GROMACS .gro file of C-alpha atoms in nm:
model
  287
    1UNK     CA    1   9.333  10.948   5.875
    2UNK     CA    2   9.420  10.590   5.962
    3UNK     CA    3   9.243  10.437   6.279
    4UNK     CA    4   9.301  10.089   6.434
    5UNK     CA    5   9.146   9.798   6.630
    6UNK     CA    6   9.303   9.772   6.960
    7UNK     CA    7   9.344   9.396   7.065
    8UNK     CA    8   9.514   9.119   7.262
    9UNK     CA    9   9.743   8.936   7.029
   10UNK     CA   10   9.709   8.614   7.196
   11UNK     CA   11   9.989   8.387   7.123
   12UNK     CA   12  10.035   8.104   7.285
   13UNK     CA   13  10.329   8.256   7.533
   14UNK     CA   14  10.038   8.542   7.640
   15UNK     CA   15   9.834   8.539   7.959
   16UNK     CA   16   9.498   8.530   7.999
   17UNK     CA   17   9.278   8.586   8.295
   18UNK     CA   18   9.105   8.225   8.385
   19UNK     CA   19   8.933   8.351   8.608
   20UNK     CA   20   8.755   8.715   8.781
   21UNK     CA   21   8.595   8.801   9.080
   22UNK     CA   22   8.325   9.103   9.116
   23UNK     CA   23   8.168   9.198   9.416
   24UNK     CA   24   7.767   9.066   9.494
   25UNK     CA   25   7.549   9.244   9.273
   26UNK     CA   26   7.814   9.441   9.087
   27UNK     CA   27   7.711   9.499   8.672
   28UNK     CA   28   8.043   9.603   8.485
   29UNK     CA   29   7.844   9.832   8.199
   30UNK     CA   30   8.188   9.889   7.988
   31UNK     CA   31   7.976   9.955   7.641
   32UNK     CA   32   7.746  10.253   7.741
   33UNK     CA   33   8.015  10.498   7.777
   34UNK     CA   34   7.876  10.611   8.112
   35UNK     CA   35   8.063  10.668   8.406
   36UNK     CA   36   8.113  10.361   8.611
   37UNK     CA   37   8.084  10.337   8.937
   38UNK     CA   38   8.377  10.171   9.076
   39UNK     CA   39   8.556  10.089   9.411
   40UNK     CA   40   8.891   9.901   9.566
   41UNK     CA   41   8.789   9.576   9.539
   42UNK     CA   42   8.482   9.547   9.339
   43UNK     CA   43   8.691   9.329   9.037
   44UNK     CA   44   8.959   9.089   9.118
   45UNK     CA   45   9.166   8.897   8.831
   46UNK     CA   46   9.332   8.584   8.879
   47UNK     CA   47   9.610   8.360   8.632
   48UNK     CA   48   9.674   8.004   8.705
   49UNK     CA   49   9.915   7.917   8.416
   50UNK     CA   50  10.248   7.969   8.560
   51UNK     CA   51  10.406   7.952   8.181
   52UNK     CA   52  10.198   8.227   8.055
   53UNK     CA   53  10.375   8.574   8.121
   54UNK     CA   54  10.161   8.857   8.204
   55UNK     CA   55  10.186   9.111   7.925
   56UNK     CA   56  10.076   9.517   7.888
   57UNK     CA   57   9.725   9.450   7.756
   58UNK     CA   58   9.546   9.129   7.900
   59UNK     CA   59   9.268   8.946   7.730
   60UNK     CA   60   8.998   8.955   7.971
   61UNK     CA   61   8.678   8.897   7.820
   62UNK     CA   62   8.536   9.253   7.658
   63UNK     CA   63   8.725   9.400   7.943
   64UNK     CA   64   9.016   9.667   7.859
   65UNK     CA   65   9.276   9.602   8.136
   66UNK     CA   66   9.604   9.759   8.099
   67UNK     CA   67   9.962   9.756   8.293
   68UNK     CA   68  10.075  10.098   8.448
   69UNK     CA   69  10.312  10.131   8.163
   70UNK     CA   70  10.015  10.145   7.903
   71UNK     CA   71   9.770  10.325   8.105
   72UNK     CA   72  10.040  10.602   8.083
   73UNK     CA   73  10.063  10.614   7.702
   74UNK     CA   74   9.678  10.576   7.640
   75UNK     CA   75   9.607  10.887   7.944
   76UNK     CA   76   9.813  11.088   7.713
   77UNK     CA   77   9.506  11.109   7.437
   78UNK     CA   78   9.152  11.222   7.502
   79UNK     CA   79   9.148  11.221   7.884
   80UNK     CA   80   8.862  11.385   7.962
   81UNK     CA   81   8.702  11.046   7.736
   82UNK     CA   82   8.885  10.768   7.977
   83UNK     CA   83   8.833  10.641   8.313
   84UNK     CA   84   9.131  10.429   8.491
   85UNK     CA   85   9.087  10.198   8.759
   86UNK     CA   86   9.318   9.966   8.999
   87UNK     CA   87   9.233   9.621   8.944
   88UNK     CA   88   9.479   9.369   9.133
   89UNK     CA   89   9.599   9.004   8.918
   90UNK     CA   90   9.689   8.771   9.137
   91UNK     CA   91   9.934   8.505   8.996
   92UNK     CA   92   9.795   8.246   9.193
   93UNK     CA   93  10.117   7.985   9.178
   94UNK     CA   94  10.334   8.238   9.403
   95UNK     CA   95  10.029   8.420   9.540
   96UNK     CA   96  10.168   8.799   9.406
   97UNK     CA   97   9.925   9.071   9.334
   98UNK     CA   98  10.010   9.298   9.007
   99UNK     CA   99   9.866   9.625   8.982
  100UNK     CA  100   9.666   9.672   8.642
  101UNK     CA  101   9.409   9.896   8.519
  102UNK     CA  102   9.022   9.836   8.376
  103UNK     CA  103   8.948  10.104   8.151
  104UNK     CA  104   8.635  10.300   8.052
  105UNK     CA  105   8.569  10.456   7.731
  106UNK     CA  106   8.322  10.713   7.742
  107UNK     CA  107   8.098  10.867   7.491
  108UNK     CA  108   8.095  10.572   7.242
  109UNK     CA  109   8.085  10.754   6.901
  110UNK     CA  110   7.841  10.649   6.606
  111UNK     CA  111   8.109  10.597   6.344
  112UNK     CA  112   8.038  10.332   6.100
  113UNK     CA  113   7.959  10.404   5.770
  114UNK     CA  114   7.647  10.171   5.691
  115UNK     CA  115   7.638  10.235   5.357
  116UNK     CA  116   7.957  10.112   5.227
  117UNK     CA  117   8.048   9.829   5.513
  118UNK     CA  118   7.975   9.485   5.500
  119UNK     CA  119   7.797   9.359   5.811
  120UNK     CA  120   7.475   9.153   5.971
  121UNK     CA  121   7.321   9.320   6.271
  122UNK     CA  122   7.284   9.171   6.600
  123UNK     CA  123   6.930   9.060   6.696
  124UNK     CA  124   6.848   9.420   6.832
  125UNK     CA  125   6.891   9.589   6.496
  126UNK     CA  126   7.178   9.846   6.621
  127UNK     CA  127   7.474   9.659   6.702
  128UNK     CA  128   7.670   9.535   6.456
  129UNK     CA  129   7.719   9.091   6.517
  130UNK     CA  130   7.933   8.984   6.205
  131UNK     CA  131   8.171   9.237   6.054
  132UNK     CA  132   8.295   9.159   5.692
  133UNK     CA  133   8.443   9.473   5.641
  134UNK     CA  134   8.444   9.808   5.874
  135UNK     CA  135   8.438  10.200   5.699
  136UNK     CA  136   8.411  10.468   5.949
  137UNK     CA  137   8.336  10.833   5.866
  138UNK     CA  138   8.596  10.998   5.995
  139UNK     CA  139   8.385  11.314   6.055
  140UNK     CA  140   8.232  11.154   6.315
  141UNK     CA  141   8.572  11.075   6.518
  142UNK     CA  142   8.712  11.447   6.497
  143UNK     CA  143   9.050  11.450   6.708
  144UNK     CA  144   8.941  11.146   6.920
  145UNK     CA  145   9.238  10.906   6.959
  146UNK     CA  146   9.085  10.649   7.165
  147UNK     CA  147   8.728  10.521   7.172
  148UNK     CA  148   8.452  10.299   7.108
  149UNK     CA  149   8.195  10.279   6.837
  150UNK     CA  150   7.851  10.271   6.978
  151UNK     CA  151   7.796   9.994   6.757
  152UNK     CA  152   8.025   9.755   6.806
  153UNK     CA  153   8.042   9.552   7.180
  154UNK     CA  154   8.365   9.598   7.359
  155UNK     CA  155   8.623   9.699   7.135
  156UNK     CA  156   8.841   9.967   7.142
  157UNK     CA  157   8.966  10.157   6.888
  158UNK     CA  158   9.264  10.377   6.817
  159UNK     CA  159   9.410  10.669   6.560
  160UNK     CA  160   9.769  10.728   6.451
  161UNK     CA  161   9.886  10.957   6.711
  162UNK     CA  162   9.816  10.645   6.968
  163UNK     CA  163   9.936  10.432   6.759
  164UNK     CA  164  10.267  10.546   6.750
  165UNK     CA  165  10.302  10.623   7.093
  166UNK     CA  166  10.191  10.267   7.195
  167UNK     CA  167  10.436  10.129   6.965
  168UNK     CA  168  10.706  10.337   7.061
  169UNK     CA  169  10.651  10.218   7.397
  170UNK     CA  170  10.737   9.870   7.329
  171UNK     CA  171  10.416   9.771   7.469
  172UNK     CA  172  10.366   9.334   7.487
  173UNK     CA  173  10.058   9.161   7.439
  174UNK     CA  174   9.846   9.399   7.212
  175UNK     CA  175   9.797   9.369   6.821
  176UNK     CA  176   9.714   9.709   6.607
  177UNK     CA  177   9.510   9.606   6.349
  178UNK     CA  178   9.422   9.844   6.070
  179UNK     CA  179   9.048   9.958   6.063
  180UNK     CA  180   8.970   9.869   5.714
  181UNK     CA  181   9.123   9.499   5.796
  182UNK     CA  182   8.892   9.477   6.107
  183UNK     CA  183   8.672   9.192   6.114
  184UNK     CA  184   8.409   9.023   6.392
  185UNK     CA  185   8.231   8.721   6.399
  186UNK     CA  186   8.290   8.424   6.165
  187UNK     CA  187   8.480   8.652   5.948
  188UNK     CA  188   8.728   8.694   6.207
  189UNK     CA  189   8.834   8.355   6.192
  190UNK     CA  190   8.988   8.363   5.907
  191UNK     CA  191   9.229   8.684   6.016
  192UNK     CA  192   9.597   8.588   6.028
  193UNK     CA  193   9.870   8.755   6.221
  194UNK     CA  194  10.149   8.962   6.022
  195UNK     CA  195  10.511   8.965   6.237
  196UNK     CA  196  10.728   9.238   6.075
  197UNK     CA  197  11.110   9.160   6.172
  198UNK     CA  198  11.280   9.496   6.022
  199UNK     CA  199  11.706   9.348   6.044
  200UNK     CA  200  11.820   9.732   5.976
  201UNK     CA  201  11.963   9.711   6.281
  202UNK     CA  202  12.034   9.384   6.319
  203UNK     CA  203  12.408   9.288   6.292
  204UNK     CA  204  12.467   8.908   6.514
  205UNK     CA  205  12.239   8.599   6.521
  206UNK     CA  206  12.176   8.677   6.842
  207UNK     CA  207  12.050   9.028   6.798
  208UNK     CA  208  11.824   8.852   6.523
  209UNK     CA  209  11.621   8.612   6.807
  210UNK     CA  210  11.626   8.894   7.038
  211UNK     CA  211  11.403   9.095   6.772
  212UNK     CA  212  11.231   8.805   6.688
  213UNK     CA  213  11.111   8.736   7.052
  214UNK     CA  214  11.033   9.099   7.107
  215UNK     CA  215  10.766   9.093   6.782
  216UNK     CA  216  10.595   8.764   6.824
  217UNK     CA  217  10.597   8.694   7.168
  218UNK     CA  218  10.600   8.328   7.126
  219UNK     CA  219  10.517   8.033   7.346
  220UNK     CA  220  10.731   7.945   7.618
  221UNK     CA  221  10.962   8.237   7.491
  222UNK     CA  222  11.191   8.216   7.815
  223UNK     CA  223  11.292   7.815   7.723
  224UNK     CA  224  11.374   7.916   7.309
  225UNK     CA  225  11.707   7.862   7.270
  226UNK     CA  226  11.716   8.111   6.979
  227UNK     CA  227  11.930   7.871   6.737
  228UNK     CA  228  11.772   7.833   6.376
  229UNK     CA  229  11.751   7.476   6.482
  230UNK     CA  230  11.495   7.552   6.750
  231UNK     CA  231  11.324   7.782   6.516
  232UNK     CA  232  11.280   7.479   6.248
  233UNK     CA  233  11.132   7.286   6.550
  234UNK     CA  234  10.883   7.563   6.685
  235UNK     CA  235  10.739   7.607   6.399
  236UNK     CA  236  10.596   7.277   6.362
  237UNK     CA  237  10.465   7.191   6.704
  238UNK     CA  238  10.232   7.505   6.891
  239UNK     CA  239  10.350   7.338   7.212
  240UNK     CA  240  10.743   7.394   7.174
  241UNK     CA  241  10.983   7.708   7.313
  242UNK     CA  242  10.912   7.950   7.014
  243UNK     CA  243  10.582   7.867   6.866
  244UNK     CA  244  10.465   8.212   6.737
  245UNK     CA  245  10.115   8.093   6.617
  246UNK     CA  246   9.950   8.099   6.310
  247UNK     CA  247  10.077   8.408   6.124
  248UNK     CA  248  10.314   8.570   5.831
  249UNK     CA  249  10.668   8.630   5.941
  250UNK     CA  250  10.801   8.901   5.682
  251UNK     CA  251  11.195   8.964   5.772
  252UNK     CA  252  11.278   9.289   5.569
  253UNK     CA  253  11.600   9.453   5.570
  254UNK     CA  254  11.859   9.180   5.492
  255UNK     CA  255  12.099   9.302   5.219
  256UNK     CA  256  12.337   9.343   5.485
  257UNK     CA  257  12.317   8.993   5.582
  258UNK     CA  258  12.265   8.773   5.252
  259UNK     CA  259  12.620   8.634   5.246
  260UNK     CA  260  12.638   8.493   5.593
  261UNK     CA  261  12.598   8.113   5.671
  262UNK     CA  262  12.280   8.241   5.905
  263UNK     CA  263  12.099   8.423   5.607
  264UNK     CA  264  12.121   8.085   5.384
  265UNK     CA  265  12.046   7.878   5.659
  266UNK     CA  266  11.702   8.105   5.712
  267UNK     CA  267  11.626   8.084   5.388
  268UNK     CA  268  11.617   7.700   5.374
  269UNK     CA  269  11.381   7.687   5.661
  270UNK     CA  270  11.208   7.985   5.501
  271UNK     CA  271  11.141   7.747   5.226
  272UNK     CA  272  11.067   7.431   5.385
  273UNK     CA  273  10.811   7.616   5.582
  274UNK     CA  274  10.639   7.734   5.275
  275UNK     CA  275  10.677   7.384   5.109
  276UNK     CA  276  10.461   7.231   5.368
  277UNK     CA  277  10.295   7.492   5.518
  278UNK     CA  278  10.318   7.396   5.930
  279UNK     CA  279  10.051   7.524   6.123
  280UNK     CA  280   9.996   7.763   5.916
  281UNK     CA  281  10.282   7.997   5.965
  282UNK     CA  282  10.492   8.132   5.657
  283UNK     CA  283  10.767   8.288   5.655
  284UNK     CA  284  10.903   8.577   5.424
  285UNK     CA  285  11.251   8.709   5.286
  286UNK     CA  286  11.253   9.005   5.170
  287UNK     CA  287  11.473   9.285   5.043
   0.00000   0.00000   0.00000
């Protein structure tokens, strides 16, 4: 069985929360897997950056807060295990209030396989502070699709079944990333985004950025002006229309396209990018 991380991609086009709100003397206890207590008003989120678009899946701290949309895929699996509620945004430049959800996992399960991971505990002996590399025994997760490992703080985790129904959704803002690849702490540092652009269906240039935009969710994605010439730019600045961050771009699925002018053009850049390496972003050809 293959499970996966659940997490905020965090490109530089993605919102983030700068700032929340919780009533007086409210504690938020998302990592016990008990039933919060939780009313209208008690957490208020709140994003300054105009720029930024709100996505699906928000990075708010170790908080899991979800858009309608994804709170209906994820209620599909294990609800009796997850607790939904309204949490308003408020985009504060046009002062509009988005409805989202904050999500409880209950019943963290004790999944990790000690023996055969790589990890340094935290300074309480039981949760897990730098993750090299993750196991889990997957006797211990049964026919759960979503939850938490009671050793790990705040992160949620997923199995195939959710996977492909938050992929089919077309979800924005979330990353999947493979359980045996999943890494915290310092080790996480080093973790590099994979983009896969799959051209099977792509037939025009402009069907081409439209796919592109739709994986990466770059920066400034609404002022790209999806040319290859704007592509050669974003990727060398993080603060131009298009920047995708640091990450592999593998474009698979181009037989159908290797004698067109746009194909040899992509593979120039494709090149060049390699050559000097720009911020750290490469970018693949393949079959």
């Amino acid at each position: 069985m293959n499970y996966y991380h659940l997490a905020c991609s965090l490109n530089q086009g993605e919102a983030y929360i700068e700032r929340e709100q919780t009533r007086e003397g409210l504690s938020l206890d998302l990592n016990s897997g008990q039933p919060l207590r939780f009313t209208p008003g008690d957490l208020e989120l709140y994003h300054h950056r105009k720029e930024k678009k709100l996505t699906d899946l928000l990075a708010v701290g170790s908080y899991l807060v979800v858009s309608p949309k994804m709170k209906e895929v994820l209620e599909q699996f294990d609800a009796d295990y997850l607790e939904f509620f309204e949490v308003p945004v408020f985009t504060t430049w046009n002062k509009k209030q988005h409805l989202y959800y904050l999500v409880n996992v209950l019943d963290p399960l004790d999944c990790t396989d000690l023996e055969v991971s790589s990890f340094d505990f935290d300074w309480d002996g039981e949760r897990l502070d730098e993750v090299r590399r993750w196991i889990v025994k997957e006797e211990r997760i049964g026919t759960r699709q979503v939850f938490k490992d009671r050793r790990i703080y705040g992160e949620v985790f997923v199995g195939e079944a959710a996977k492909q129904a938050l992929e089919a959704a077309k979800l924005t803002g979330m990353r999947l990333v493979p359980s045996h690849a999943y890494k915290k702490g310092f080790a996480a540092s080093s973790v590099k985004r994979e983009y896969l652009l799959d051209c099977r269906q792509v037939q025009t240039e402009a069907e081409f950025w439209q796919l592109y935009l739709d994986v990466t969710y770059p920066n400034l994605a609404e002022k790209f002006e999806r040319t290859l010439e704007a592509f050669e730019q974003a990727i060398t600045g993080e603060k131009l229309p298009g920047y995708p961050g640091q990450c592999d771009i593998r474009i698979v699925n181009t037989a159908h396209l290797r004698h067109t002018p746009f194909y040899q053009k992509l593979q120039q850049i494709a090149e060049y990018a390699n050559r000097f390496n720009f911020r750290n972003i490469r970018v693949l050809l393949e079959g």
